[in-house]
mmCIF file of C-alpha atoms in Angstrom:
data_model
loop_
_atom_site.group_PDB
_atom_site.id
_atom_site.type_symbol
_atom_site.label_atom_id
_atom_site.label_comp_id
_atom_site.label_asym_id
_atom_site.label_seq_id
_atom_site.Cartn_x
_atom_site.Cartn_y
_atom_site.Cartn_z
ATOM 1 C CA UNK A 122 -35.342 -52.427 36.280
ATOM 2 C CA UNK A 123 -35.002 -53.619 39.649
ATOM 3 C CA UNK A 124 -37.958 -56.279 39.866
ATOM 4 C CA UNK A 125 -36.905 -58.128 36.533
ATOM 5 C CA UNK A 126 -33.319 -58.319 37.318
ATOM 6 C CA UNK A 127 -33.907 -60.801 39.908
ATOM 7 C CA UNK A 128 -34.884 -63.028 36.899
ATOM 8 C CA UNK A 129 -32.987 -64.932 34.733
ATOM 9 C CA UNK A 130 -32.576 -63.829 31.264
ATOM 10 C CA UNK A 131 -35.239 -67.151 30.153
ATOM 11 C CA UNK A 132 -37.556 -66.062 33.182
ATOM 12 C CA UNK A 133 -37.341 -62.739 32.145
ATOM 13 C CA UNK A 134 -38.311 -63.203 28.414
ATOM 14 C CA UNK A 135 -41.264 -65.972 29.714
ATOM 15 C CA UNK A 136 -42.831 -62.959 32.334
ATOM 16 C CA UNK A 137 -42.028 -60.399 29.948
ATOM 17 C CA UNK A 138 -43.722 -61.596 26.885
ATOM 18 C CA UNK A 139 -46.853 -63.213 28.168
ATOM 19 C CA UNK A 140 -48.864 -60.174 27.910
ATOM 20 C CA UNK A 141 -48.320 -59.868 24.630
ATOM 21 C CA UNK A 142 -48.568 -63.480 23.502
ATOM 22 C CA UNK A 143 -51.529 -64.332 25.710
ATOM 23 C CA UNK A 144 -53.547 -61.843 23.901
ATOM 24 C CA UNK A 145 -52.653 -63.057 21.052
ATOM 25 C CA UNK A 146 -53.750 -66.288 21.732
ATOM 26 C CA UNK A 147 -56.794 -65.659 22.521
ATOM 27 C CA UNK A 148 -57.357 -63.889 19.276
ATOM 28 C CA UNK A 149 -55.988 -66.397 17.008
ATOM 29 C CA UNK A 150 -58.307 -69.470 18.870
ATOM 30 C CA UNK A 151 -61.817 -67.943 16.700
ATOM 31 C CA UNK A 152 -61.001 -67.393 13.096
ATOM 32 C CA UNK A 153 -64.958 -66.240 12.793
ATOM 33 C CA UNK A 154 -64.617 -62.837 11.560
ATOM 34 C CA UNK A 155 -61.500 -63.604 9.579
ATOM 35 C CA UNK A 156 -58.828 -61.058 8.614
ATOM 36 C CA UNK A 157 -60.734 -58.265 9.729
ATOM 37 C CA UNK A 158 -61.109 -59.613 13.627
ATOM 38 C CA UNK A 159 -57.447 -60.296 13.476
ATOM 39 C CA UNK A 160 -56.654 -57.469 12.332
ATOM 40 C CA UNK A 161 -58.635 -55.490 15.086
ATOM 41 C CA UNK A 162 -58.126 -57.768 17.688
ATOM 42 C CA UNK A 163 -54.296 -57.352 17.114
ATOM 43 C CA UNK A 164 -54.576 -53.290 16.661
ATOM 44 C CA UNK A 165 -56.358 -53.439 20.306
ATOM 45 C CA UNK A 166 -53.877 -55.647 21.935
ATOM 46 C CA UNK A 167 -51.235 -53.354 20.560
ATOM 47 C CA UNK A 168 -52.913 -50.289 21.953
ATOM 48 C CA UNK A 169 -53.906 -51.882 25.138
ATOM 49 C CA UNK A 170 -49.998 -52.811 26.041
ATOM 50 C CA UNK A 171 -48.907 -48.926 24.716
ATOM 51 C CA UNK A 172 -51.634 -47.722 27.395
ATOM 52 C CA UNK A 173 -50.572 -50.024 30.098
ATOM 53 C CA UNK A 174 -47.277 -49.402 29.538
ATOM 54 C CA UNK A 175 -47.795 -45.606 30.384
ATOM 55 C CA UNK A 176 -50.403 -46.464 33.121
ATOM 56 C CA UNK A 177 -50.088 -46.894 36.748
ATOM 57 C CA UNK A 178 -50.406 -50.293 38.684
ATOM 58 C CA UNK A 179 -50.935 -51.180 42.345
ATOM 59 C CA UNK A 180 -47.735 -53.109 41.117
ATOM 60 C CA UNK A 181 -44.082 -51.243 40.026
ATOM 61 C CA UNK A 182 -43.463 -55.046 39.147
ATOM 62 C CA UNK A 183 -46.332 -55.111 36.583
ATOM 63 C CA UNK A 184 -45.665 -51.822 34.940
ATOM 64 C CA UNK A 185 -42.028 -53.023 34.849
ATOM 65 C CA UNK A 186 -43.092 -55.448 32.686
ATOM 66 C CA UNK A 187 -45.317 -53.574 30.778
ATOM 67 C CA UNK A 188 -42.944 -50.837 29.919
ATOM 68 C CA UNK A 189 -40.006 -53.251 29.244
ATOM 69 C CA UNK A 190 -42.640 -55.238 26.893
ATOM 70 C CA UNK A 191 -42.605 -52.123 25.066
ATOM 71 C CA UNK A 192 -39.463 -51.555 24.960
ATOM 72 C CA UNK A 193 -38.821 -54.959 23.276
ATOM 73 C CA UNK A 194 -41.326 -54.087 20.170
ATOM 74 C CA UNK A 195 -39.334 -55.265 17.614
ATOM 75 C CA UNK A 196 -39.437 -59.315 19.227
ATOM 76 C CA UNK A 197 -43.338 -59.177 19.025
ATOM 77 C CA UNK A 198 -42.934 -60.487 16.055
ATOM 78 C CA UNK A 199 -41.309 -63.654 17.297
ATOM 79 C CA UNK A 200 -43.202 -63.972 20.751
ATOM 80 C CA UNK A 201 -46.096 -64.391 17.823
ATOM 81 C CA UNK A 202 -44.762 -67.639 17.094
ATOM 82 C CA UNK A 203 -44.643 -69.407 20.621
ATOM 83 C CA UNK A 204 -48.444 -69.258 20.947
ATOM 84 C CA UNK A 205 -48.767 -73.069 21.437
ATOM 85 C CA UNK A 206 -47.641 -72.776 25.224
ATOM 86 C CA UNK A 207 -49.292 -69.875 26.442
ATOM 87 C CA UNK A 208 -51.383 -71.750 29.100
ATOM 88 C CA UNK A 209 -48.736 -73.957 30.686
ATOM 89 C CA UNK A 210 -46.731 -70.095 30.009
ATOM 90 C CA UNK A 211 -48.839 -69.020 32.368
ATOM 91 C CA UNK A 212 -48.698 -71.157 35.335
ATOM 92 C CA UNK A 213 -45.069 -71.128 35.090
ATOM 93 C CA UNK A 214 -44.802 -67.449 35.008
ATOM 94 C CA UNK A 215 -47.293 -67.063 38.196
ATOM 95 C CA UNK A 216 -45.212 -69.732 40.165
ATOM 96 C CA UNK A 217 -41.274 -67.809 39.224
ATOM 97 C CA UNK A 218 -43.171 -64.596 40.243
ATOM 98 C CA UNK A 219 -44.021 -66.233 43.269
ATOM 99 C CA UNK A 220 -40.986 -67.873 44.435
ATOM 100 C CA UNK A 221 -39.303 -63.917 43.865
ATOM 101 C CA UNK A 222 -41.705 -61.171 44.636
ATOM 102 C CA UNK A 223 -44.776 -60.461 47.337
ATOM 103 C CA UNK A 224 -48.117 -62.362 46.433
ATOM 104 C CA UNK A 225 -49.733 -58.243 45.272
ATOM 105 C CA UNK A 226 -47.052 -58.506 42.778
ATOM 106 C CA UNK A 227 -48.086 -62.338 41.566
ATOM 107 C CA UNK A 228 -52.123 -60.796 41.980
ATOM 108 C CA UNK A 229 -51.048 -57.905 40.049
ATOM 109 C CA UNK A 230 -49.600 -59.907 37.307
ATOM 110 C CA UNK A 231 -52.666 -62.124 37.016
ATOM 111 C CA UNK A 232 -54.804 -59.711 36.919
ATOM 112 C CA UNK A 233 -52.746 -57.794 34.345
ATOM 113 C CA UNK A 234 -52.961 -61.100 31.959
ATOM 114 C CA UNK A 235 -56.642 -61.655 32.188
ATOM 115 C CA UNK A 236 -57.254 -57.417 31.561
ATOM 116 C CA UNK A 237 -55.002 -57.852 28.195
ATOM 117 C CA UNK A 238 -57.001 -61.421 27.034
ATOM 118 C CA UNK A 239 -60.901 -59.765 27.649
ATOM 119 C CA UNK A 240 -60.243 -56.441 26.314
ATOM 120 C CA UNK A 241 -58.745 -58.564 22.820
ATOM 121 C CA UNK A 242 -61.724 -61.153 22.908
ATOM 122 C CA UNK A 243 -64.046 -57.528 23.105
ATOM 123 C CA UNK A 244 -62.600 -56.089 20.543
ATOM 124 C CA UNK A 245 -64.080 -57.842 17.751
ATOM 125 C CA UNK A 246 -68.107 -58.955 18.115
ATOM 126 C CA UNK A 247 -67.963 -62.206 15.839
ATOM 127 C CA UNK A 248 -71.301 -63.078 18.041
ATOM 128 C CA UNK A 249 -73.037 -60.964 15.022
ATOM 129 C CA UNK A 250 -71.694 -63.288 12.075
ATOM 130 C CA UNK A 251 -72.033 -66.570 13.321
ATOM 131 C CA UNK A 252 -75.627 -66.732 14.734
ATOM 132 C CA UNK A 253 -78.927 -67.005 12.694
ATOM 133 C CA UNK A 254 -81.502 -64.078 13.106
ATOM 134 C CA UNK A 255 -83.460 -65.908 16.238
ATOM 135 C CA UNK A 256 -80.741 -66.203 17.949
ATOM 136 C CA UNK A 257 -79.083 -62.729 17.802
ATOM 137 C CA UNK A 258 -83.054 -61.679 18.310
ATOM 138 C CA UNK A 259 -83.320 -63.358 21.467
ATOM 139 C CA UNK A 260 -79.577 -62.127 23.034
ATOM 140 C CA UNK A 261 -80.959 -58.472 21.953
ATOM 141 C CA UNK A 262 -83.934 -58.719 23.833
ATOM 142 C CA UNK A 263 -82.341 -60.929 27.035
ATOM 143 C CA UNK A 264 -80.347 -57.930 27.089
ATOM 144 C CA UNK A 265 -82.180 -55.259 27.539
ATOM 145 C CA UNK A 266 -84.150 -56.682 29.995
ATOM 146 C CA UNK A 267 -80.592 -57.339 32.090
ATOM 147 C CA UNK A 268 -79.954 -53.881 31.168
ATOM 148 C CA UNK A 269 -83.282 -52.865 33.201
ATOM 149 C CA UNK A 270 -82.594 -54.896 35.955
ATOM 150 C CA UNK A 271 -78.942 -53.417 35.869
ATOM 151 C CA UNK A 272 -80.071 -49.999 36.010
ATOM 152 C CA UNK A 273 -82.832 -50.751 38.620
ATOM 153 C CA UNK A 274 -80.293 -52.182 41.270
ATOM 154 C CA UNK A 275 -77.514 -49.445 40.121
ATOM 155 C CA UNK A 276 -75.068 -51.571 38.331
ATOM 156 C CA UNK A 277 -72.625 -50.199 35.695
ATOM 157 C CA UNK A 278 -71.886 -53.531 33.963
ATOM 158 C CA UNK A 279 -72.546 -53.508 30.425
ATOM 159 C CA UNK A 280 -73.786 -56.933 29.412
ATOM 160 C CA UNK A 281 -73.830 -55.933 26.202
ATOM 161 C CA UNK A 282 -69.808 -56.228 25.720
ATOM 162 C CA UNK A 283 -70.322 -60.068 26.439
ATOM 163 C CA UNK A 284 -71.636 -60.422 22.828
ATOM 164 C CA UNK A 285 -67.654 -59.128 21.623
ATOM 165 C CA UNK A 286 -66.701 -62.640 23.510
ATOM 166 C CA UNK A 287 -67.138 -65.629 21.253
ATOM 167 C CA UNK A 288 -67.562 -69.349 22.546
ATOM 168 C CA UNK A 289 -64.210 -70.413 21.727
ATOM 169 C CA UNK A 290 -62.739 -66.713 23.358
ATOM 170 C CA UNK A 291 -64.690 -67.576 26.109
ATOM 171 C CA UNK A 292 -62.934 -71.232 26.609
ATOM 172 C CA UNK A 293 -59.527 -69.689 25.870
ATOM 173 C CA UNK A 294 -60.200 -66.912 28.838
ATOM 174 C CA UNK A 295 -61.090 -69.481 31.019
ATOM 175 C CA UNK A 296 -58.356 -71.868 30.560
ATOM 176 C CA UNK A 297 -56.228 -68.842 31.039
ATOM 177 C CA UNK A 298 -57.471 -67.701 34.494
ATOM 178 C CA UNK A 299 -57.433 -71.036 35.727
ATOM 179 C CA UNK A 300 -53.603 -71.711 34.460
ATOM 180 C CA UNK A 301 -53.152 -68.042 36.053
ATOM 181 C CA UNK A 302 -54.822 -69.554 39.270
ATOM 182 C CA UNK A 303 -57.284 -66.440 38.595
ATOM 183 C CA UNK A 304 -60.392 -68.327 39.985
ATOM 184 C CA UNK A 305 -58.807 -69.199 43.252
ATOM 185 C CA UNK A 306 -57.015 -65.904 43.841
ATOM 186 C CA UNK A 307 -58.770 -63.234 42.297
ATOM 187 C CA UNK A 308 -61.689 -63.706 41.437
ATOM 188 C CA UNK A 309 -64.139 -66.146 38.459
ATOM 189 C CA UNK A 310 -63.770 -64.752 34.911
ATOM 190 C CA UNK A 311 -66.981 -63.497 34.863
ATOM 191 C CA UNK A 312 -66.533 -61.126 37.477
ATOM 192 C CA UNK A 313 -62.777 -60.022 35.824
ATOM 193 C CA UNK A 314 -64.781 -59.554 32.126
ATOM 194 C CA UNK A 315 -67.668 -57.333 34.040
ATOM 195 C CA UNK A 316 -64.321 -55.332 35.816
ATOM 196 C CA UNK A 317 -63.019 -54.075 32.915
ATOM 197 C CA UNK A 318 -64.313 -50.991 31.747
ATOM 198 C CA UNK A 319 -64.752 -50.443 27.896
#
């Protein structure tokens, strides 16, 4: 692993694990649909770092870390518990990267982080149980008509996968990408969440 060994065993744990734990993160912040959301937001971060782990990257760095994050299953159970510094995680991992490896490696890497957190805050639509009949009424119907306009300028985003993203996901993704540095280098949030394909 010729990327990671120019890290120190800490550094290497820190860069390594953030995928995982930043997902996680994000799931445990809305505690809406209860055991069942965790329980499929955790399935789909699971399954999400299997298939980037056997995916290809514009970065051998960030499927380095992918595959190694893997490779180190039996820890997730630990990285579970060091949730509580995920954010400040993140700028510290962006800024080792940085000092080592070639800013498409750092880009990669962010980019990598913020996939992992909107794909969890998807996977569960807790939009559904917490708002009152009006309210889901009104998001159905905005909806479709940004559906129409989609369709009518040719655009493939699916607003509808916005719903999966509760307020407090929504915070948490934020406060990610800007400890990531996401908004300055890659890109606002809301243009990574209409990126990634369902």
């Amino acid at each position: 692993m010729a990327f990671l060994e120019q890290f120190s065993a800490g550094e290497r744990d820190l860069i390594v694990s953030l995928p995982y734990r930043a997902g996680l993160w994000v799931s445990a912040l809305d505690s809406t649909g209860g055991r069942q959301a965790n329980e499929q937001e955790t399935k789909a971060l699971e399954a999400i770092i299997h298939r980037k782990g056997r995916g290809m990257f514009e970065s051998a760095f960030v499927h380095e870390v992918m595959v190694d994050a893997i490779t180190r299953r039996d820890e997730w159970k630990d990285w579970a518990h060091r949730l509580d510094s995920v954010v400040g995680d993140c700028e510290k991992a962006v800024v080792l990267i940085g000092k080592k490896l070639i800013r498409r490696d750092v880009d990669a890497y962010r980019q990598n982080i913020m996939h992992i957190t909107v794909e969890v805050a998807k996977a569960f639509r807790e939009f559904d149980l917490k708002e009152s009949v009006l309210v889901r009424l009104w998001a159905c119907i905005r909806l479709a008509l940004d559906k129409m306009i989609g369709i009518a300028r040719g655009e493939e985003y699916e607003s509808e996968a916005l719903l999966n993203i509760s307020y407090e996901e929504d915070i948490a993704l934020s406060k990610i990408a800007m400890s990531l540095g996401v908004g300055e280098q890659a890109g606002t949030v809301a243009e990574e969440i209409a990126n990634v394909k369902s």
